Amino acid sequence: MPGPLPKPGLAMKGRIVELWRGRSCGFIRTSDGQTVFFHARDLERLKYNDIKVSLAVVFELIEDAVSGPRAARIRTGAPKPAARPKRRTARPAPASPASAQK
């Protein structure tokens, strides 16, 4: 059996292993083998009906007074897209002194 759960609030990685569609909740297995409850309200930038079992996620482990350890702030484990580089605009060439005198 795996060891005790890490301290609440710890950033963790895992995969969704079970979904209870009628109750809008499920379970995540952490990278160290623990199984943690989550509710659909804890998803960030994800819709409950769009997630599937085996989806890699990152989350924050918290201690819920009712359900015990719970995953919060759940999002996909994919890296964030890189920011677009700023587009440089061409500047007009400065006028030469010879053309300014004409």
Backbone as numpy.savetxt, mean C-alpha at the origin, in Angstrom:
# Nx Ny Nz CAx CAy CAz Cx Cy Cz
4.46 -24.05 15.86 3.62 -22.87 15.86 4.51 -21.63 15.86
4.14 -20.60 15.04 4.95 -19.38 14.99 4.97 -18.67 16.34
5.96 -17.79 16.50 6.14 -17.05 17.75 5.05 -16.00 17.96
5.20 -15.19 19.00 4.20 -14.16 19.29 4.15 -13.09 18.20
3.01 -12.40 18.13 2.84 -11.34 17.14 3.75 -10.17 17.46
4.22 -9.46 16.42 5.04 -8.27 16.67 4.22 -7.18 17.36
4.91 -6.14 17.83 4.23 -5.03 18.51 3.23 -4.37 17.57
2.07 -3.92 18.11 1.08 -3.22 17.29 1.67 -1.98 16.63
1.19 -1.69 15.43 1.66 -0.52 14.70 2.86 -0.82 13.81
3.34 -2.05 13.82 4.50 -2.43 13.05 4.12 -2.64 11.59
4.89 -2.07 10.68 4.66 -2.27 9.25 5.03 -3.70 8.89
4.14 -4.37 8.16 4.36 -5.78 7.83 3.98 -6.07 6.38
4.42 -7.21 5.90 4.08 -7.69 4.56 3.38 -9.03 4.70
2.53 -9.35 3.74 1.86 -10.64 3.75 1.05 -10.86 2.49
0.25 -11.93 2.53 -0.64 -12.26 1.40 -2.02 -12.57 1.94
-3.03 -12.17 1.19 -4.40 -12.50 1.57 -4.58 -14.00 1.38
-5.08 -14.68 2.44 -5.24 -16.13 2.38 -6.70 -16.56 2.46
-7.58 -15.66 2.90 -8.99 -16.03 3.02 -9.84 -14.77 2.93
-10.97 -14.87 2.22 -11.93 -13.77 2.11 -13.31 -14.27 2.49
-13.99 -13.52 3.32 -15.38 -13.81 3.68 -16.23 -12.75 3.02
-16.66 -13.02 1.79 -17.35 -12.03 0.97 -18.62 -11.50 1.65
-19.39 -12.34 2.31 -20.62 -11.89 2.94 -20.41 -10.98 4.14
-19.23 -11.02 4.71 -18.94 -10.22 5.91 -17.95 -9.09 5.64
-17.48 -8.99 4.40 -16.51 -7.94 4.02 -15.26 -7.95 4.89
-14.73 -9.14 5.11 -13.50 -9.27 5.89 -12.70 -10.46 5.38
-11.57 -10.69 5.99 -10.74 -11.81 5.59 -9.51 -11.92 6.48
-8.53 -12.69 5.99 -7.31 -12.94 6.76 -6.10 -12.79 5.87
-5.04 -12.29 6.47 -3.74 -12.13 5.81 -2.75 -13.00 6.54
-1.92 -13.75 5.79 -0.81 -14.49 6.39 0.43 -13.63 6.24
1.05 -13.32 7.36 2.24 -12.48 7.35 3.44 -13.26 6.82
4.49 -12.53 6.51 5.70 -13.18 5.99 6.34 -14.10 7.02
6.01 -13.91 8.32 6.55 -14.80 9.35 5.57 -15.89 9.77
4.46 -16.06 9.03 3.55 -17.18 9.27 2.33 -16.91 10.14
2.19 -15.70 10.69 1.02 -15.38 11.51 -0.19 -15.13 10.60
-1.39 -15.41 11.09 -2.62 -15.10 10.37 -3.32 -13.96 11.10
-3.62 -12.88 10.36 -4.16 -11.66 10.96 -5.48 -11.29 10.28
-6.47 -10.93 11.07 -7.79 -10.52 10.60 -7.72 -9.13 9.96
-8.59 -8.89 8.95 -8.77 -7.53 8.43 -10.22 -7.35 8.03
-10.65 -6.09 8.00 -12.00 -5.72 7.54 -11.85 -4.82 6.33
-12.88 -4.82 5.47 -12.84 -4.03 4.24 -12.56 -2.55 4.51
-13.00 -2.02 5.63 -12.78 -0.60 5.94 -11.30 -0.28 6.14
-10.46 -1.31 6.32 -9.03 -1.10 6.53 -8.23 -1.05 5.22
-8.90 -1.21 4.08 -8.21 -1.17 2.79 -7.97 0.28 2.36
-6.80 0.55 1.81 -6.46 1.86 1.27 -6.17 1.71 -0.21
-6.83 2.52 -1.02 -6.66 2.50 -2.49 -7.01 1.15 -3.09
-7.79 0.35 -2.38 -8.25 -0.95 -2.87 -9.74 -1.07 -2.59
-10.44 -1.78 -3.46 -11.86 -2.08 -3.23 -11.96 -3.55 -2.84
-12.75 -3.82 -1.82 -12.85 -5.19 -1.31 -13.24 -6.18 -2.41
-14.18 -5.81 -3.26 -14.64 -6.73 -4.31 -13.60 -6.96 -5.40
-12.54 -6.17 -5.44 -11.50 -6.33 -6.44 -10.31 -7.15 -5.95
-10.20 -7.40 -4.66 -9.05 -8.16 -4.16 -9.30 -9.66 -4.27
-8.22 -10.41 -4.33 -8.30 -11.86 -4.49 -7.33 -12.53 -3.52
-7.61 -13.79 -3.23 -6.71 -14.58 -2.40 -5.37 -14.65 -3.12
-4.30 -14.56 -2.39 -2.89 -14.59 -2.81 -2.35 -13.21 -3.17
-3.17 -12.15 -3.09 -2.69 -10.80 -3.36 -1.66 -10.41 -2.31
-0.50 -9.94 -2.74 0.55 -9.46 -1.83 0.17 -8.08 -1.32
0.26 -7.88 -0.01 -0.11 -6.61 0.61 0.92 -6.19 1.64
0.90 -4.89 1.95 1.64 -4.35 3.08 0.60 -3.71 3.99
0.84 -3.73 5.29 -0.16 -3.24 6.23 0.50 -2.88 7.55
-0.30 -2.28 8.42 0.15 -1.95 9.77 -0.59 -2.86 10.73
0.12 -3.53 11.60 -0.49 -4.41 12.59 -0.89 -3.59 13.80
-2.18 -3.65 14.17 -2.66 -2.93 15.35 -3.34 -3.91 16.29
-3.54 -3.50 17.52 -4.24 -4.32 18.51 -5.64 -3.76 18.66
-6.64 -4.53 18.22 -8.05 -4.13 18.33 -8.62 -4.72 19.60
-9.34 -3.91 20.38 -9.89 -4.36 21.66 -10.90 -5.49 21.48
-11.59 -5.53 20.34 -12.62 -6.54 20.10 -12.05 -7.79 19.42
-11.32 -7.59 18.33 -10.87 -8.74 17.53 -9.43 -9.16 17.80
-8.71 -8.43 18.62 -7.30 -8.75 18.86 -6.44 -8.16 17.76
-5.35 -8.82 17.38 -4.48 -8.27 16.34 -5.26 -8.11 15.03
-5.09 -6.95 14.38 -5.81 -6.69 13.14 -4.92 -5.91 12.19
-5.07 -6.20 10.90 -4.34 -5.47 9.88 -5.09 -4.17 9.57
-4.36 -3.07 9.50 -4.94 -1.77 9.17 -4.09 -1.12 8.08
-4.66 -0.13 7.41 -3.96 0.60 6.35 -3.38 -0.35 5.31
-4.21 -1.27 4.83 -3.77 -2.31 3.89 -3.70 -1.74 2.48
-2.59 -2.00 1.80 -2.43 -1.60 0.41 -1.63 -2.65 -0.33
-1.62 -2.59 -1.64 -0.91 -3.61 -2.40 0.58 -3.53 -2.11
1.24 -4.65 -2.27 2.67 -4.71 -2.01 3.50 -4.20 -3.17
2.84 -3.77 -4.26 3.56 -3.26 -5.42 4.17 -1.89 -5.08
5.33 -1.59 -5.63 5.94 -0.29 -5.37 5.11 0.83 -5.98
5.23 2.02 -5.41 4.52 3.17 -5.94 5.12 3.55 -7.29
4.27 4.03 -8.22 4.82 4.44 -9.51 5.77 5.63 -9.35
6.79 5.64 -10.16 7.77 6.72 -10.08 7.14 8.03 -10.56
7.57 9.11 -9.97 7.06 10.42 -10.37 7.57 10.75 -11.77
6.75 11.42 -12.54 7.17 11.83 -13.88 8.23 12.91 -13.78
9.24 12.84 -14.63 10.24 13.91 -14.60 9.63 15.20 -15.13
10.12 16.33 -14.63 9.62 17.62 -15.09 10.07 17.85 -16.53
9.16 18.38 -17.30 9.46 18.64 -18.70 10.15 19.99 -18.81
11.26 20.00 -19.51 12.00 21.26 -19.68 11.47 21.96 -20.93
11.27 23.24 -20.82 10.82 24.01 -21.97 12.00 24.76 -22.54
12.02 24.85 -23.85 13.13 25.55 -24.51 12.95 27.05 -24.33
14.02 27.73 -24.07 14.00 29.19 -23.93 14.54 29.80 -25.21
13.99 30.94 -25.61 14.53 31.59 -26.84 15.97 32.05 -26.59
16.77 31.98 -27.63 18.16 32.39 -27.53 18.23 33.90 -27.32
19.16 34.37 -26.51 19.27 35.82 -26.31 19.67 36.51 -27.61
19.17 37.71 -27.80 19.49 38.47 -29.03 20.95 38.91 -28.98
21.60 38.84 -30.14 23.00 39.25 -30.20 23.05 40.78 -30.27
24.09 41.38 -29.77 24.19 42.85 -29.82 24.17 43.41 -31.24
24.70 42.68 -32.22 24.73 43.16 -33.60 23.33 43.26 -34.18
22.46 42.31 -33.89 21.11 42.33 -34.45 20.25 43.38 -33.76
20.58 43.75 -32.54 19.81 44.74 -31.81 20.07 46.16 -32.34
21.25 46.40 -32.96 21.58 47.75 -33.45 20.96 48.04 -34.79
20.51 47.07 -35.53 19.96 47.30 -36.87 18.60 47.86 -36.85
